Amino acid sequence: MTGTRDFEGMNALVTGGASGIGAAVATMLLERGARVAVLDRETAGAPAGTLTVKADVTDDAAVRDAVDRAAAELGSLHTLVSNAGIGSIGSVEDNEDDEWTRVLDINVLGMVRTARHALPHLRRAAAERPGAVSITQTCSIAATAGLPQRALYSASKGAVLSLTLAMAADHVREGVRVNCVNPGTADTPWIGRLLGQAEDPAAERAALNARQPLGRLVSADEVAAAIVYLASPAAASVTGTALAVDGGMQGLRLRPADS
Ligand SMILES: NC(=O)c1ccc[n+]([C@@H]2O[C@H](COP(=O)([O-])OP(=O)(O)OC[C@H]3O[C@@H](n4cnc5c(N)ncnc54)[C@H](O)[C@@H]3O)[C@@H](O)[C@H]2O)c1
């Protein structure tokens, strides 16, 4: 689809759009003709050409103001990509209640707040442009496979998967499609930070590569391409779907390479 301008005349808001997957989505949407706003708590890394609205997704009033400002400055809102999120390491014994509250507040309630304030704008746009209006949320392989040392993170992304389905049902008759993308381990600054904390970063990267049947990490652009597809008019009949971009990690069961 490179070179297509299928988002011409459409306006998009990308949360967490100043880094990694979100920045790749914002760049791709711009290339495809959309006007794009980035909502992030740190906007310095937002791609050139985007409108930045600084907000922390844990602050309901700040999210409302940022969403309203983005919609006002862009003129309307057709596309919400709800992508801001953080990681958390450990088994169920390792994190105290305040860490559970902090991560769920960002990863789950952050998406709730963003959608809550975007929906009035999205409904208005849907009335004018059927099929083109959508919410796409960044979920994770952690929602559908048991990964070690990711109890809290997995619970947060499991909630995002269920939330996606419930929202898709609630808003289908309003013309707002809702889907999510489930990346495997993606090569973003987040994973760079994770590897930086490992005792042996090279061995950790090799283990993450080997865990995905394709034998490598997923790129931010590959995840962005799936998100942009789900948000595009070509996906006008797609709602309530979770699209895996995980190098085969969820669906495949391979024999060892030498057998
Ligand atoms: N990288 C991976 O391997 C991977 C795999 C599966 C899912 N994901 C999901 O993809 C999404 C993006 O991850 P990434 O790898 O691009 O990470 P990243 O750290 O590169 O980018 C995340 C962005 O979200 C922003 N953000 C974080 N907390 C925020 C808050 N409270 N308010 C506003 N903005 C906030 C950060 O400032 C940053 O710009 C996350 O939801 C993550 O759970 C990532």
Short mmCIF file of C-alpha atoms and ligand atoms in Angstrom, two decimals:
data_model
loop_
_atom_site.label_atom_id
_atom_site.label_comp_id
_atom_site.label_asym_id
_atom_site.label_seq_id
_atom_site.Cartn_x
_atom_site.Cartn_y
_atom_site.Cartn_z
CA MET A 1 0.00 0.00 0.00
CA THR A 2 3.07 2.25 -0.01
CA GLY A 3 2.31 5.42 -1.88
CA THR A 4 -1.45 5.30 -1.30
CA ARG A 5 -3.11 8.40 0.11
CA ASP A 6 -6.13 6.60 1.57
CA PHE A 7 -6.17 8.83 4.68
CA GLU A 8 -6.51 12.02 2.65
CA GLY A 9 -9.02 14.30 4.41
CA MET A 10 -8.87 12.24 7.62
CA ASN A 11 -7.66 13.42 11.02
CA ALA A 12 -5.98 11.11 13.52
CA LEU A 13 -4.90 11.14 17.15
CA VAL A 14 -2.14 8.76 18.28
CA THR A 15 -1.41 8.31 21.98
CA GLY A 16 2.15 7.39 22.89
CA GLY A 17 3.00 8.74 19.45
CA ALA A 18 6.35 10.22 20.44
CA SER A 19 8.25 6.91 20.52
CA GLY A 20 8.41 3.38 19.15
CA ILE A 21 5.22 1.91 17.68
CA GLY A 22 3.18 5.10 18.14
CA ALA A 23 5.76 7.25 16.34
CA ALA A 24 5.84 4.72 13.48
CA VAL A 25 2.02 4.88 13.27
CA ALA A 26 2.02 8.70 13.25
CA THR A 27 4.64 8.76 10.49
CA MET A 28 2.75 6.22 8.37
CA LEU A 29 -0.55 8.07 8.79
CA LEU A 30 1.12 11.32 7.68
CA GLU A 31 2.59 9.55 4.62
CA ARG A 32 -0.87 8.22 3.76
CA GLY A 33 -2.40 11.71 3.79
CA ALA A 34 -3.84 12.08 7.31
CA ARG A 35 -3.37 15.05 9.53
CA VAL A 36 -2.02 13.71 12.82
CA ALA A 37 -1.95 14.78 16.46
CA VAL A 38 0.28 13.04 18.99
CA LEU A 39 -0.82 12.81 22.61
CA ASP A 40 2.07 11.85 24.87
CA ARG A 41 3.42 12.70 28.29
CA GLU A 42 6.77 13.50 26.61
CA THR A 43 6.23 14.95 23.14
CA ALA A 44 9.88 15.64 22.18
CA GLY A 45 10.14 12.54 19.96
CA ALA A 46 6.91 13.16 18.02
CA PRO A 47 7.44 12.94 14.25
CA ALA A 48 7.84 16.23 12.37
CA GLY A 49 4.57 17.40 10.88
CA THR A 50 2.40 16.21 13.78
CA LEU A 51 0.48 18.45 16.13
CA THR A 52 1.59 17.64 19.68
CA VAL A 53 -0.74 17.71 22.68
CA LYS A 54 1.08 16.95 25.90
CA ALA A 55 -0.91 14.95 28.45
CA ASP A 56 -0.54 12.04 30.82
CA VAL A 57 -3.22 9.41 30.17
CA THR A 58 -3.71 8.99 33.95
CA ASP A 59 -5.09 12.56 34.18
CA ASP A 60 -8.70 12.58 32.97
CA ALA A 61 -9.01 16.37 32.69
CA ALA A 62 -5.70 16.64 30.82
CA VAL A 63 -6.77 13.87 28.40
CA ARG A 64 -10.11 15.59 27.77
CA ASP A 65 -8.41 18.92 27.10
CA ALA A 66 -5.79 17.33 24.82
CA VAL A 67 -8.36 15.34 22.81
CA ASP A 68 -10.63 18.37 22.44
CA ARG A 69 -7.69 20.57 21.41
CA ALA A 70 -6.52 18.02 18.83
CA ALA A 71 -10.03 17.72 17.36
CA ALA A 72 -10.48 21.51 17.32
CA GLU A 73 -7.10 22.22 15.66
CA LEU A 74 -7.43 19.38 13.14
CA GLY A 75 -11.09 20.23 12.50
CA SER A 76 -12.49 16.76 13.33
CA LEU A 77 -11.37 13.28 14.40
CA HIS A 78 -11.74 10.10 12.34
CA THR A 79 -9.01 7.88 13.76
CA LEU A 80 -7.96 7.20 17.34
CA VAL A 81 -4.91 5.02 17.88
CA SER A 82 -4.71 4.29 21.59
CA ASN A 83 -1.19 3.06 22.08
CA ALA A 84 0.38 4.64 25.19
CA GLY A 85 1.45 1.96 27.62
CA ILE A 86 4.19 0.81 29.97
CA GLY A 87 5.75 -2.51 30.91
CA SER A 88 6.01 -4.28 34.23
CA ILE A 89 8.15 -7.23 35.20
CA GLY A 90 7.46 -9.90 37.78
CA SER A 91 5.26 -12.75 38.94
CA VAL A 92 2.11 -12.18 40.95
CA GLU A 93 4.25 -12.20 44.11
CA ASP A 94 6.59 -9.45 42.99
CA ASN A 95 4.51 -6.28 42.67
CA GLU A 96 2.75 -4.40 45.46
CA ASP A 97 -0.77 -3.01 45.10
CA ASP A 98 0.46 0.47 44.24
CA GLU A 99 2.39 -0.88 41.22
CA TRP A 100 -0.73 -2.79 40.08
CA THR A 101 -2.76 0.39 40.41
CA ARG A 102 -0.16 2.46 38.54
CA VAL A 103 0.17 0.09 35.56
CA LEU A 104 -3.55 -0.61 35.21
CA ASP A 105 -4.19 3.14 35.45
CA ILE A 106 -1.94 3.77 32.42
CA ASN A 107 -2.49 0.66 30.30
CA VAL A 108 -6.23 0.13 30.82
CA LEU A 109 -7.81 3.29 32.23
CA GLY A 110 -5.62 5.39 29.94
CA MET A 111 -7.36 3.81 26.95
CA VAL A 112 -10.76 4.20 28.63
CA ARG A 113 -10.19 7.92 29.23
CA THR A 114 -8.91 8.55 25.72
CA ALA A 115 -11.84 6.73 24.11
CA ARG A 116 -14.37 8.41 26.42
CA HIS A 117 -13.26 11.86 25.32
CA ALA A 118 -12.68 10.96 21.67
CA LEU A 119 -16.04 9.26 21.08
CA PRO A 120 -18.17 12.42 20.74
CA HIS A 121 -15.77 13.61 18.00
CA LEU A 122 -15.61 10.18 16.34
CA ARG A 123 -19.42 9.88 16.24
CA ARG A 124 -19.69 13.23 14.48
CA ALA A 125 -17.08 12.15 11.91
CA ALA A 126 -18.79 8.77 11.40
CA ALA A 127 -21.99 10.47 10.36
CA GLU A 128 -20.08 12.15 7.53
CA ARG A 129 -17.70 9.37 6.51
CA PRO A 130 -19.13 5.84 7.05
CA GLY A 131 -16.56 3.05 7.41
CA ALA A 132 -13.65 5.39 7.90
CA VAL A 133 -13.96 6.02 11.63
CA SER A 134 -12.19 3.76 14.11
CA ILE A 135 -10.39 3.17 17.35
CA THR A 136 -7.36 0.86 17.25
CA GLN A 137 -5.71 -0.13 20.53
CA THR A 138 -2.24 -1.55 21.03
CA CYS A 139 -2.69 -4.79 22.94
CA SER A 140 0.00 -7.55 23.17
CA ILE A 141 0.86 -11.21 22.73
CA ALA A 142 0.77 -11.08 26.56
CA ALA A 143 -3.05 -10.98 26.31
CA THR A 144 -3.22 -14.36 24.58
CA ALA A 145 -0.14 -16.34 25.71
CA GLY A 146 1.28 -16.95 29.18
CA LEU A 147 4.66 -15.23 29.33
CA PRO A 148 6.95 -15.66 32.36
CA GLN A 149 7.45 -12.72 34.72
CA ARG A 150 4.69 -10.60 33.18
CA ALA A 151 1.70 -11.14 35.54
CA LEU A 152 0.68 -7.50 35.91
CA TYR A 153 1.49 -6.50 32.33
CA SER A 154 -0.43 -9.52 30.98
CA ALA A 155 -3.45 -8.72 33.16
CA SER A 156 -3.44 -5.18 31.79
CA LYS A 157 -3.30 -6.34 28.17
CA GLY A 158 -5.90 -9.07 28.77
CA ALA A 159 -8.16 -6.26 29.94
CA VAL A 160 -7.37 -4.27 26.76
CA LEU A 161 -8.37 -7.26 24.61
CA SER A 162 -11.73 -7.66 26.38
CA LEU A 163 -12.27 -3.91 26.40
CA THR A 164 -11.69 -3.83 22.63
CA LEU A 165 -14.43 -6.42 22.06
CA ALA A 166 -16.90 -4.69 24.40
CA MET A 167 -16.25 -1.29 22.83
CA ALA A 168 -16.66 -2.77 19.35
CA ALA A 169 -20.12 -4.02 20.35
CA ASP A 170 -21.12 -0.75 21.99
CA HIS A 171 -20.16 1.48 19.08
CA VAL A 172 -20.76 -0.62 15.96
CA ARG A 173 -24.15 0.97 15.31
CA GLU A 174 -22.64 4.43 15.69
CA GLY A 175 -20.24 3.73 12.84
CA VAL A 176 -17.14 3.51 15.05
CA ARG A 177 -15.08 0.36 14.46
CA VAL A 178 -12.89 -0.88 17.34
CA ASN A 179 -9.99 -3.31 16.92
CA CYS A 180 -6.63 -4.08 18.49
CA VAL A 181 -3.22 -5.24 17.38
CA ASN A 182 -1.23 -7.82 19.35
CA PRO A 183 2.48 -7.29 18.78
CA GLY A 184 5.03 -9.88 19.76
CA THR A 185 8.31 -8.50 21.09
CA ALA A 186 8.92 -5.40 18.99
CA ASP A 187 12.23 -3.61 18.53
CA THR A 188 11.41 -0.24 20.11
CA PRO A 189 13.11 2.03 22.69
CA TRP A 190 11.09 0.13 25.31
CA ILE A 191 12.84 -3.15 24.48
CA GLY A 192 16.14 -1.25 24.29
CA ARG A 193 15.60 -0.16 27.90
CA LEU A 194 14.68 -3.72 28.91
CA LEU A 195 17.80 -5.15 27.29
CA GLY A 196 19.87 -2.43 28.95
CA GLN A 197 18.77 -3.74 32.35
CA ALA A 198 19.63 -7.38 31.54
CA GLU A 199 22.80 -8.98 32.95
CA ASP A 200 23.76 -10.11 29.44
CA PRO A 201 21.90 -7.92 26.89
CA ALA A 202 23.16 -9.91 23.88
CA ALA A 203 21.99 -13.22 25.38
CA GLU A 204 18.64 -11.65 26.32
CA ARG A 205 18.15 -10.34 22.77
CA ALA A 206 19.02 -13.77 21.33
CA ALA A 207 16.46 -15.40 23.65
CA LEU A 208 13.76 -12.90 22.60
CA ASN A 209 14.61 -13.46 18.91
CA ALA A 210 14.43 -17.23 19.35
CA ARG A 211 11.05 -17.08 21.13
CA GLN A 212 9.39 -15.83 17.92
CA PRO A 213 9.15 -18.49 15.16
CA LEU A 214 10.41 -15.99 12.55
CA GLY A 215 13.62 -15.84 14.60
CA ARG A 216 13.72 -12.09 15.08
CA LEU A 217 11.94 -9.24 16.80
CA VAL A 218 9.02 -7.54 15.08
CA SER A 219 9.74 -4.00 13.83
CA ALA A 220 7.77 -0.94 14.91
CA ASP A 221 6.91 -0.34 11.23
CA GLU A 222 5.43 -3.85 10.90
CA VAL A 223 3.15 -3.23 13.89
CA ALA A 224 2.29 0.23 12.56
CA ALA A 225 1.30 -1.23 9.18
CA ALA A 226 -1.26 -3.48 10.90
CA ILE A 227 -2.64 -0.61 12.98
CA VAL A 228 -2.88 1.64 9.94
CA TYR A 229 -4.65 -1.11 7.97
CA LEU A 230 -7.27 -1.53 10.73
CA ALA A 231 -7.78 2.23 10.81
CA SER A 232 -8.01 2.56 7.03
CA PRO A 233 -11.14 2.68 4.88
CA ALA A 234 -10.02 -0.71 3.44
CA ALA A 235 -10.95 -2.25 6.80
CA ALA A 236 -14.50 -0.83 6.73
CA SER A 237 -15.94 -4.29 7.52
CA VAL A 238 -13.45 -5.11 10.27
CA THR A 239 -14.46 -4.57 13.89
CA GLY A 240 -13.94 -6.54 17.11
CA THR A 241 -10.73 -8.10 15.78
CA ALA A 242 -7.33 -8.71 17.37
CA LEU A 243 -4.62 -8.82 14.70
CA ALA A 244 -1.40 -10.53 15.79
CA VAL A 245 1.93 -9.17 14.51
CA ASP A 246 4.12 -11.53 16.46
CA GLY A 247 6.40 -13.46 14.10
CA GLY A 248 4.12 -16.50 14.53
CA MET A 249 4.50 -16.60 18.31
CA GLN A 250 0.83 -17.09 19.14
CA GLY A 251 -0.31 -19.39 16.38
CA LEU A 252 2.60 -21.69 15.54
CA ARG A 253 3.95 -24.77 17.31
CA LEU A 254 7.25 -25.68 15.62
CA ARG A 255 9.48 -28.69 16.12
CA PRO A 256 13.08 -27.78 17.07
CA ALA A 257 15.05 -26.63 13.97
CA ASP A 258 17.22 -29.77 13.84
CA SER A 259 14.46 -32.38 14.13
N1 LIG B 1 7.74 -3.11 22.29
C1 LIG B 1 7.13 -4.27 22.46
O1 LIG B 1 7.74 -5.35 22.44
C2 LIG B 1 5.63 -4.32 22.63
C3 LIG B 1 5.00 -5.57 22.52
C4 LIG B 1 3.63 -5.65 22.69
C5 LIG B 1 2.90 -4.51 22.94
N2 LIG B 1 3.53 -3.32 23.05
C6 LIG B 1 2.70 -2.15 23.34
O2 LIG B 1 2.95 -1.15 22.38
C7 LIG B 1 2.69 0.13 22.94
C8 LIG B 1 3.84 1.06 22.60
O3 LIG B 1 5.03 0.49 23.08
P1 LIG B 1 6.48 0.86 22.53
O4 LIG B 1 7.26 -0.39 22.52
O5 LIG B 1 6.37 1.68 21.31
O6 LIG B 1 7.01 1.72 23.79
P2 LIG B 1 7.78 3.11 23.90
O7 LIG B 1 8.21 3.17 25.34
O8 LIG B 1 8.81 3.25 22.83
O9 LIG B 1 6.63 4.20 23.64
C9 LIG B 1 5.57 4.36 24.54
C10 LIG B 1 5.10 5.81 24.47
O10 LIG B 1 3.98 5.94 25.38
C11 LIG B 1 4.17 7.12 26.15
N3 LIG B 1 3.52 6.99 27.45
C12 LIG B 1 3.82 6.09 28.43
N4 LIG B 1 3.07 6.31 29.50
C13 LIG B 1 2.28 7.39 29.21
C14 LIG B 1 1.31 8.11 29.96
N5 LIG B 1 1.02 7.80 31.22
N6 LIG B 1 0.68 9.13 29.34
C15 LIG B 1 0.99 9.49 28.07
N7 LIG B 1 1.93 8.86 27.33
C16 LIG B 1 2.56 7.81 27.91
C17 LIG B 1 5.68 7.27 26.30
O11 LIG B 1 6.06 8.60 26.62
C18 LIG B 1 6.17 6.81 24.93
O12 LIG B 1 6.25 7.89 24.01
C19 LIG B 1 2.43 -0.10 24.43
O13 LIG B 1 1.04 -0.09 24.69
C20 LIG B 1 2.99 -1.49 24.66
O14 LIG B 1 2.34 -2.16 25.73
C21 LIG B 1 4.88 -3.19 22.90
#
